[in-house]
mmCIF file of C-alpha atoms in Angstrom:
data_model
loop_
_atom_site.group_PDB
_atom_site.id
_atom_site.type_symbol
_atom_site.label_atom_id
_atom_site.label_comp_id
_atom_site.label_asym_id
_atom_site.label_seq_id
_atom_site.Cartn_x
_atom_site.Cartn_y
_atom_site.Cartn_z
ATOM 1 C CA MET A 28 -0.125 -0.052 0.562
ATOM 2 C CA LEU A 29 0.818 3.267 -1.017
ATOM 3 C CA VAL A 30 0.928 5.935 1.398
ATOM 4 C CA ALA A 31 0.943 9.713 0.105
ATOM 5 C CA ASN A 32 3.147 12.084 1.428
ATOM 6 C CA ILE A 33 0.849 14.203 3.703
ATOM 7 C CA GLN A 34 0.757 18.710 3.379
ATOM 8 C CA VAL A 35 1.922 20.576 6.924
ATOM 9 C CA SER A 36 0.113 24.478 6.733
ATOM 10 C CA GLU A 37 3.562 26.008 7.756
ATOM 11 C CA THR A 38 2.510 28.923 9.595
ATOM 12 C CA PRO A 39 6.015 30.782 11.115
ATOM 13 C CA LEU A 40 4.619 28.956 14.746
ATOM 14 C CA VAL A 41 4.237 25.638 12.810
ATOM 15 C CA LEU A 42 6.854 26.147 10.721
ATOM 16 C CA TYR A 43 9.597 27.127 14.351
ATOM 17 C CA ALA A 44 8.297 24.303 16.358
ATOM 18 C CA LEU A 45 9.020 21.553 12.898
ATOM 19 C CA ARG A 46 12.580 23.030 12.745
ATOM 20 C CA ARG A 47 12.622 22.150 16.509
ATOM 21 C CA ALA A 48 10.971 17.954 16.267
ATOM 22 C CA ASP A 49 13.301 17.722 13.403
ATOM 23 C CA ASP A 50 16.205 18.732 15.036
ATOM 24 C CA ALA A 51 16.156 16.502 18.133
ATOM 25 C CA LEU A 52 14.206 13.320 16.185
ATOM 26 C CA ILE A 53 17.384 13.109 13.853
ATOM 27 C CA LEU A 54 19.267 13.209 16.031
ATOM 28 C CA GLY A 55 17.829 10.782 18.151
ATOM 29 C CA HIS A 56 17.740 8.209 15.759
ATOM 30 C CA ARG A 57 20.923 9.046 14.658
ATOM 31 C CA LEU A 58 22.178 7.845 18.775
ATOM 32 C CA SER A 59 19.536 4.943 18.471
ATOM 33 C CA GLU A 60 22.137 3.841 15.299
ATOM 34 C CA TRP A 61 24.840 3.027 18.089
ATOM 35 C CA CYS A 62 22.476 0.357 20.781
ATOM 36 C CA GLY A 63 24.124 -2.596 20.706
ATOM 37 C CA HIS A 64 27.921 -0.719 18.970
ATOM 38 C CA ALA A 65 29.078 1.752 21.665
ATOM 39 C CA PRO A 66 31.923 -0.135 22.538
ATOM 40 C CA MET A 67 30.785 -0.682 25.943
ATOM 41 C CA LEU A 68 27.598 -1.122 27.776
ATOM 42 C CA GLU A 69 28.144 2.189 29.878
ATOM 43 C CA GLU A 70 28.065 3.800 27.187
ATOM 44 C CA ASP A 71 25.547 2.023 25.363
ATOM 45 C CA MET A 72 23.348 2.766 27.406
ATOM 46 C CA ALA A 73 23.857 6.774 27.912
ATOM 47 C CA LEU A 74 23.386 7.910 24.536
ATOM 48 C CA SER A 75 19.807 4.723 24.130
ATOM 49 C CA ASN A 76 18.940 7.292 27.300
ATOM 50 C CA ILE A 77 19.881 10.688 25.458
ATOM 51 C CA ALA A 78 18.029 9.272 21.690
ATOM 52 C CA LEU A 79 14.744 8.401 24.600
ATOM 53 C CA ASP A 80 15.594 12.255 25.751
ATOM 54 C CA LEU A 81 15.773 13.624 22.489
ATOM 55 C CA ILE A 82 12.676 11.540 20.936
ATOM 56 C CA GLY A 83 10.193 12.918 23.760
ATOM 57 C CA GLN A 84 11.167 16.155 22.997
ATOM 58 C CA ALA A 85 9.328 16.015 19.139
ATOM 59 C CA ARG A 86 7.303 14.365 20.585
ATOM 60 C CA GLU A 87 6.074 17.197 21.931
ATOM 61 C CA LEU A 88 7.136 19.651 19.727
ATOM 62 C CA TYR A 89 5.573 17.587 16.798
ATOM 63 C CA THR A 90 2.089 17.433 18.835
ATOM 64 C CA TYR A 91 1.534 21.022 19.712
ATOM 65 C CA ALA A 92 2.943 22.276 15.596
ATOM 66 C CA ALA A 93 -0.274 20.065 15.303
ATOM 67 C CA LYS A 94 -2.164 21.612 17.177
ATOM 68 C CA ALA A 95 -1.125 25.316 16.151
ATOM 69 C CA GLU A 96 -1.745 23.939 12.352
ATOM 70 C CA GLY A 97 -4.835 23.207 13.145
ATOM 71 C CA LYS A 98 -5.604 20.671 10.527
ATOM 72 C CA ASP A 99 -5.792 16.802 11.603
ATOM 73 C CA ASN A 100 -1.828 16.404 11.181
ATOM 74 C CA ASN A 101 -0.808 14.632 14.658
ATOM 75 C CA GLU A 102 2.662 13.647 15.738
ATOM 76 C CA ASP A 103 2.819 10.154 13.783
ATOM 77 C CA LYS A 104 2.174 11.825 10.857
ATOM 78 C CA LEU A 105 4.237 15.291 11.474
ATOM 79 C CA ALA A 106 7.369 11.949 12.079
ATOM 80 C CA TYR A 107 6.955 9.753 10.273
ATOM 81 C CA LEU A 108 4.847 10.955 7.251
ATOM 82 C CA ARG A 109 6.871 13.687 5.684
ATOM 83 C CA ASP A 110 8.572 13.895 2.078
ATOM 84 C CA VAL A 111 12.386 15.023 2.876
ATOM 85 C CA ARG A 112 12.505 17.765 1.438
ATOM 86 C CA GLN A 113 9.078 19.301 4.203
ATOM 87 C CA TYR A 114 11.985 18.122 7.185
ATOM 88 C CA ARG A 115 13.351 21.118 8.019
ATOM 89 C CA ASN A 116 16.035 19.835 10.282
ATOM 90 C CA LEU A 117 19.897 21.173 10.841
ATOM 91 C CA LEU A 118 22.062 19.945 8.629
ATOM 92 C CA LEU A 119 23.940 18.579 11.249
ATOM 93 C CA VAL A 120 21.721 16.545 13.183
ATOM 94 C CA GLU A 121 21.887 14.235 10.189
ATOM 95 C CA GLN A 122 25.894 13.474 8.926
ATOM 96 C CA PRO A 123 25.872 9.846 9.700
ATOM 97 C CA ASN A 124 27.689 8.705 12.667
ATOM 98 C CA GLY A 125 31.402 7.614 11.673
ATOM 99 C CA ASP A 126 33.401 7.422 14.865
ATOM 100 C CA PHE A 127 33.003 6.893 18.179
ATOM 101 C CA ALA A 128 35.283 10.412 18.285
ATOM 102 C CA GLN A 129 32.694 12.054 15.082
ATOM 103 C CA THR A 130 29.288 10.518 17.059
ATOM 104 C CA LEU A 131 30.258 12.700 20.766
ATOM 105 C CA VAL A 132 31.821 15.861 18.784
ATOM 106 C CA ARG A 133 28.774 16.589 17.362
ATOM 107 C CA GLN A 134 26.741 15.310 20.369
ATOM 108 C CA PHE A 135 28.797 18.600 21.852
ATOM 109 C CA PHE A 136 28.125 20.979 19.570
ATOM 110 C CA TYR A 137 24.883 20.811 19.406
ATOM 111 C CA SER A 138 24.600 20.160 22.930
ATOM 112 C CA ALA A 139 25.975 23.156 23.980
ATOM 113 C CA PHE A 140 23.740 25.458 22.562
ATOM 114 C CA ALA A 141 20.654 23.100 22.883
ATOM 115 C CA ASP A 142 20.966 23.967 26.719
ATOM 116 C CA LEU A 143 21.103 27.113 25.881
ATOM 117 C CA TYR A 144 18.552 27.795 23.952
ATOM 118 C CA TRP A 145 15.544 25.594 25.368
ATOM 119 C CA ARG A 146 16.862 27.692 28.796
ATOM 120 C CA ALA A 147 16.593 30.966 27.133
ATOM 121 C CA MET A 148 12.625 29.060 26.329
ATOM 122 C CA MET A 149 11.234 28.942 29.307
ATOM 123 C CA ASN A 150 10.825 33.158 29.436
ATOM 124 C CA SER A 151 8.934 32.062 26.426
ATOM 125 C CA ARG A 152 5.267 34.134 26.071
ATOM 126 C CA ASP A 153 4.396 30.739 24.141
ATOM 127 C CA THR A 154 3.176 28.531 27.379
ATOM 128 C CA THR A 155 3.249 26.097 25.467
ATOM 129 C CA LEU A 156 6.971 26.434 23.808
ATOM 130 C CA ALA A 157 8.276 27.558 28.039
ATOM 131 C CA ALA A 158 7.009 24.039 29.568
ATOM 132 C CA ILE A 159 8.159 22.295 26.565
ATOM 133 C CA ALA A 160 11.923 24.390 26.913
ATOM 134 C CA ALA A 161 10.797 23.587 31.249
ATOM 135 C CA LYS A 162 11.556 19.845 30.261
ATOM 136 C CA SER A 163 14.106 19.604 27.884
ATOM 137 C CA GLU A 164 16.856 21.567 29.409
ATOM 138 C CA LYS A 165 17.198 19.140 32.394
ATOM 139 C CA GLU A 166 17.324 16.609 30.042
ATOM 140 C CA SER A 167 19.600 18.562 27.212
ATOM 141 C CA ALA A 168 22.267 19.869 30.125
ATOM 142 C CA TYR A 169 23.221 16.055 31.052
ATOM 143 C CA HIS A 170 23.629 15.689 27.809
ATOM 144 C CA LEU A 171 25.672 18.505 27.211
ATOM 145 C CA ARG A 172 28.392 17.546 29.950
ATOM 146 C CA HIS A 173 28.012 14.299 29.668
ATOM 147 C CA ALA A 174 29.918 14.607 25.271
ATOM 148 C CA SER A 175 32.135 17.444 27.465
ATOM 149 C CA GLU A 176 33.439 14.610 28.691
ATOM 150 C CA TRP A 177 33.551 13.306 26.936
ATOM 151 C CA ILE A 178 35.863 15.530 24.787
ATOM 152 C CA ILE A 179 38.023 15.813 26.855
ATOM 153 C CA ARG A 180 38.595 11.679 26.821
ATOM 154 C CA LEU A 181 39.237 11.635 23.979
ATOM 155 C CA GLY A 182 41.223 15.217 23.131
ATOM 156 C CA ASP A 183 43.524 15.141 26.308
ATOM 157 C CA GLY A 184 43.817 10.431 25.654
ATOM 158 C CA THR A 185 45.893 9.043 23.127
ATOM 159 C CA GLY A 186 47.528 9.973 20.464
ATOM 160 C CA GLU A 187 44.813 8.392 18.216
ATOM 161 C CA SER A 188 42.453 8.997 20.146
ATOM 162 C CA HIS A 189 43.417 12.887 20.149
ATOM 163 C CA ALA A 190 44.276 12.756 16.323
ATOM 164 C CA ARG A 191 39.787 11.478 15.544
ATOM 165 C CA ALA A 192 38.355 13.927 18.666
ATOM 166 C CA GLN A 193 40.319 16.584 15.975
ATOM 167 C CA ALA A 194 38.887 15.066 12.489
ATOM 168 C CA ALA A 195 36.052 15.053 13.531
ATOM 169 C CA ILE A 196 36.119 18.983 14.716
ATOM 170 C CA ASP A 197 37.398 19.767 11.359
ATOM 171 C CA HIS A 198 35.146 17.865 9.537
ATOM 172 C CA LEU A 199 31.800 19.228 11.417
ATOM 173 C CA TRP A 200 31.926 23.067 12.360
ATOM 174 C CA ALA A 201 30.909 23.510 8.904
ATOM 175 C CA PHE A 202 27.452 22.331 10.268
ATOM 176 C CA THR A 203 27.237 24.529 13.335
ATOM 177 C CA GLY A 204 26.528 28.251 11.496
ATOM 178 C CA GLU A 205 22.827 27.365 11.193
ATOM 179 C CA MET A 206 22.476 26.932 14.579
ATOM 180 C CA PHE A 207 21.671 30.534 14.502
ATOM 181 C CA ALA A 208 20.403 31.373 10.948
ATOM 182 C CA VAL A 209 16.951 32.899 11.121
ATOM 183 C CA ASP A 210 13.984 33.967 7.917
ATOM 184 C CA GLU A 211 11.960 36.346 8.090
ATOM 185 C CA GLY A 212 9.554 34.322 9.736
ATOM 186 C CA GLU A 213 10.933 33.228 13.381
ATOM 187 C CA ARG A 214 12.598 36.793 13.695
ATOM 188 C CA ALA A 215 8.743 37.579 14.253
ATOM 189 C CA LEU A 216 8.283 35.602 16.310
ATOM 190 C CA ILE A 217 11.578 36.498 18.373
ATOM 191 C CA HIS A 218 9.793 40.158 18.068
ATOM 192 C CA ALA A 219 6.126 38.784 19.770
ATOM 193 C CA GLY A 220 8.760 36.916 22.737
ATOM 194 C CA ILE A 221 7.804 33.888 21.317
ATOM 195 C CA ALA A 222 11.105 32.523 20.050
ATOM 196 C CA VAL A 223 14.470 32.813 20.783
ATOM 197 C CA ASP A 224 17.572 34.638 18.462
ATOM 198 C CA PRO A 225 20.297 32.451 18.261
ATOM 199 C CA GLY A 226 22.773 35.024 17.228
ATOM 200 C CA THR A 227 22.493 36.048 21.970
ATOM 201 C CA LEU A 228 23.520 32.888 21.938
ATOM 202 C CA ARG A 229 27.072 32.270 20.074
ATOM 203 C CA GLY A 230 29.230 33.950 21.888
ATOM 204 C CA ARG A 231 28.211 32.800 25.128
ATOM 205 C CA TRP A 232 28.172 28.795 23.236
ATOM 206 C CA LEU A 233 31.946 29.982 21.652
ATOM 207 C CA THR A 234 32.796 30.348 25.259
ATOM 208 C CA THR A 235 31.382 27.056 26.632
ATOM 209 C CA LEU A 236 32.758 25.251 23.156
ATOM 210 C CA SER A 237 36.174 26.779 23.784
ATOM 211 C CA ASP A 238 36.970 25.899 27.462
ATOM 212 C CA VAL A 239 36.039 21.800 26.934
ATOM 213 C CA VAL A 240 37.961 21.600 24.113
ATOM 214 C CA GLY A 241 40.921 24.066 25.607
ATOM 215 C CA GLU A 242 40.729 21.112 27.728
ATOM 216 C CA ALA A 243 40.793 18.858 25.800
ATOM 217 C CA THR A 244 44.190 19.675 23.864
ATOM 218 C CA LEU A 245 41.929 20.271 21.038
ATOM 219 C CA ARG A 246 41.269 23.304 18.522
ATOM 220 C CA LEU A 247 38.631 24.803 16.827
ATOM 221 C CA PRO A 248 38.681 25.817 13.506
ATOM 222 C CA GLN A 249 38.982 28.820 11.840
ATOM 223 C CA ASN A 250 37.300 29.089 9.084
ATOM 224 C CA ASP A 251 34.318 30.956 8.837
ATOM 225 C CA TRP A 252 32.019 29.315 5.792
ATOM 226 C CA MET A 253 29.272 27.336 7.008
ATOM 227 C CA GLN A 254 27.527 24.534 4.997
ATOM 228 C CA GLN A 255 23.606 26.064 4.833
ATOM 229 C CA GLY A 256 19.839 25.186 3.486
ATOM 230 C CA GLY A 257 18.330 21.718 6.508
ATOM 231 C CA ARG A 258 16.519 25.094 7.694
ATOM 232 C CA VAL A 259 14.913 25.120 4.810
ATOM 233 C CA GLY A 260 14.741 20.917 2.860
ATOM 234 C CA ARG A 261 17.111 21.331 1.291
ATOM 235 C CA HIS A 262 19.752 18.043 2.772
ATOM 236 C CA SER A 263 22.486 16.187 2.393
ATOM 237 C CA GLU A 264 22.275 12.280 0.209
ATOM 238 C CA HIS A 265 22.288 11.439 3.901
ATOM 239 C CA LEU A 266 18.324 12.780 5.004
ATOM 240 C CA GLY A 267 17.080 10.221 2.652
ATOM 241 C CA HIS A 268 18.553 7.150 3.924
ATOM 242 C CA LEU A 269 18.371 8.294 7.052
ATOM 243 C CA LEU A 270 14.060 8.635 7.104
ATOM 244 C CA SER A 271 13.784 4.991 4.634
ATOM 245 C CA GLU A 272 14.476 3.392 7.264
ATOM 246 C CA LEU A 273 13.558 5.710 9.877
ATOM 247 C CA GLN A 274 9.772 5.808 7.527
ATOM 248 C CA SER A 275 9.464 2.406 6.920
ATOM 249 C CA MET A 276 7.298 0.908 9.961
ATOM 250 C CA GLN A 277 4.370 3.261 9.651
ATOM 251 C CA ARG A 278 4.911 3.326 5.718
ATOM 252 C CA THR A 279 4.685 -0.168 5.658
ATOM 253 C CA PHE A 280 2.222 -0.251 7.700
ATOM 254 C CA PRO A 281 -0.074 3.170 8.336
ATOM 255 C CA GLY A 282 -2.411 3.964 11.072
ATOM 256 C CA GLN A 283 0.574 2.601 13.478
ATOM 257 C CA THR A 284 0.752 5.161 16.882
ATOM 258 C CA TRP A 285 3.549 6.585 18.693
#
């Protein structure tokens, strides 16, 4: 049975919620791919729990996006029945796991931003988003601590672990700029006190990165050129492959619920 892609009325508020939901869902799925493959049992459990936290955030945001849209979509349809170009996640979170260092650097870059973002969003004039932020910040604080400890361990460890961590930083750095970009619709939400201006978080984000990377005897790249596209539906080739797996159950057995 062929299941048609859904259509979504992307008002600024709906799109804003979808972007954050897509970030959490895609990164959660990426981390779930480590289940049974992490280098130690404790880390297998830790990455799985972080994945569950992110998927829980995605569920709440998809539910709110569906409510804000006011049509017949729901969390399951928004998560599993959109075309690849309808996903609005950061390019960073869809990048393949690679080795353990690349996974942890990706998580570190994202969590350092997410912790600041959710903390600021607790003051949103949108009470639902503020409530989601209050719960998510507690989780993101742990995610950041976990990733930071591993960056230090890898960077200040063996010659090979140091080299792999530095290679991951150099590779993923160009995907970080997109976290701080906004469009006109999002700018209007910022002026209304609903959204947070991510540009105001960049200085503290860089400070967090510099402190941890410095302790790890690593270095941040000086290149300012950044990849863009995920927020408007232009993705790397990796997302299509990820979605074919993520959506397979819902596409094969329509109507399943979370």
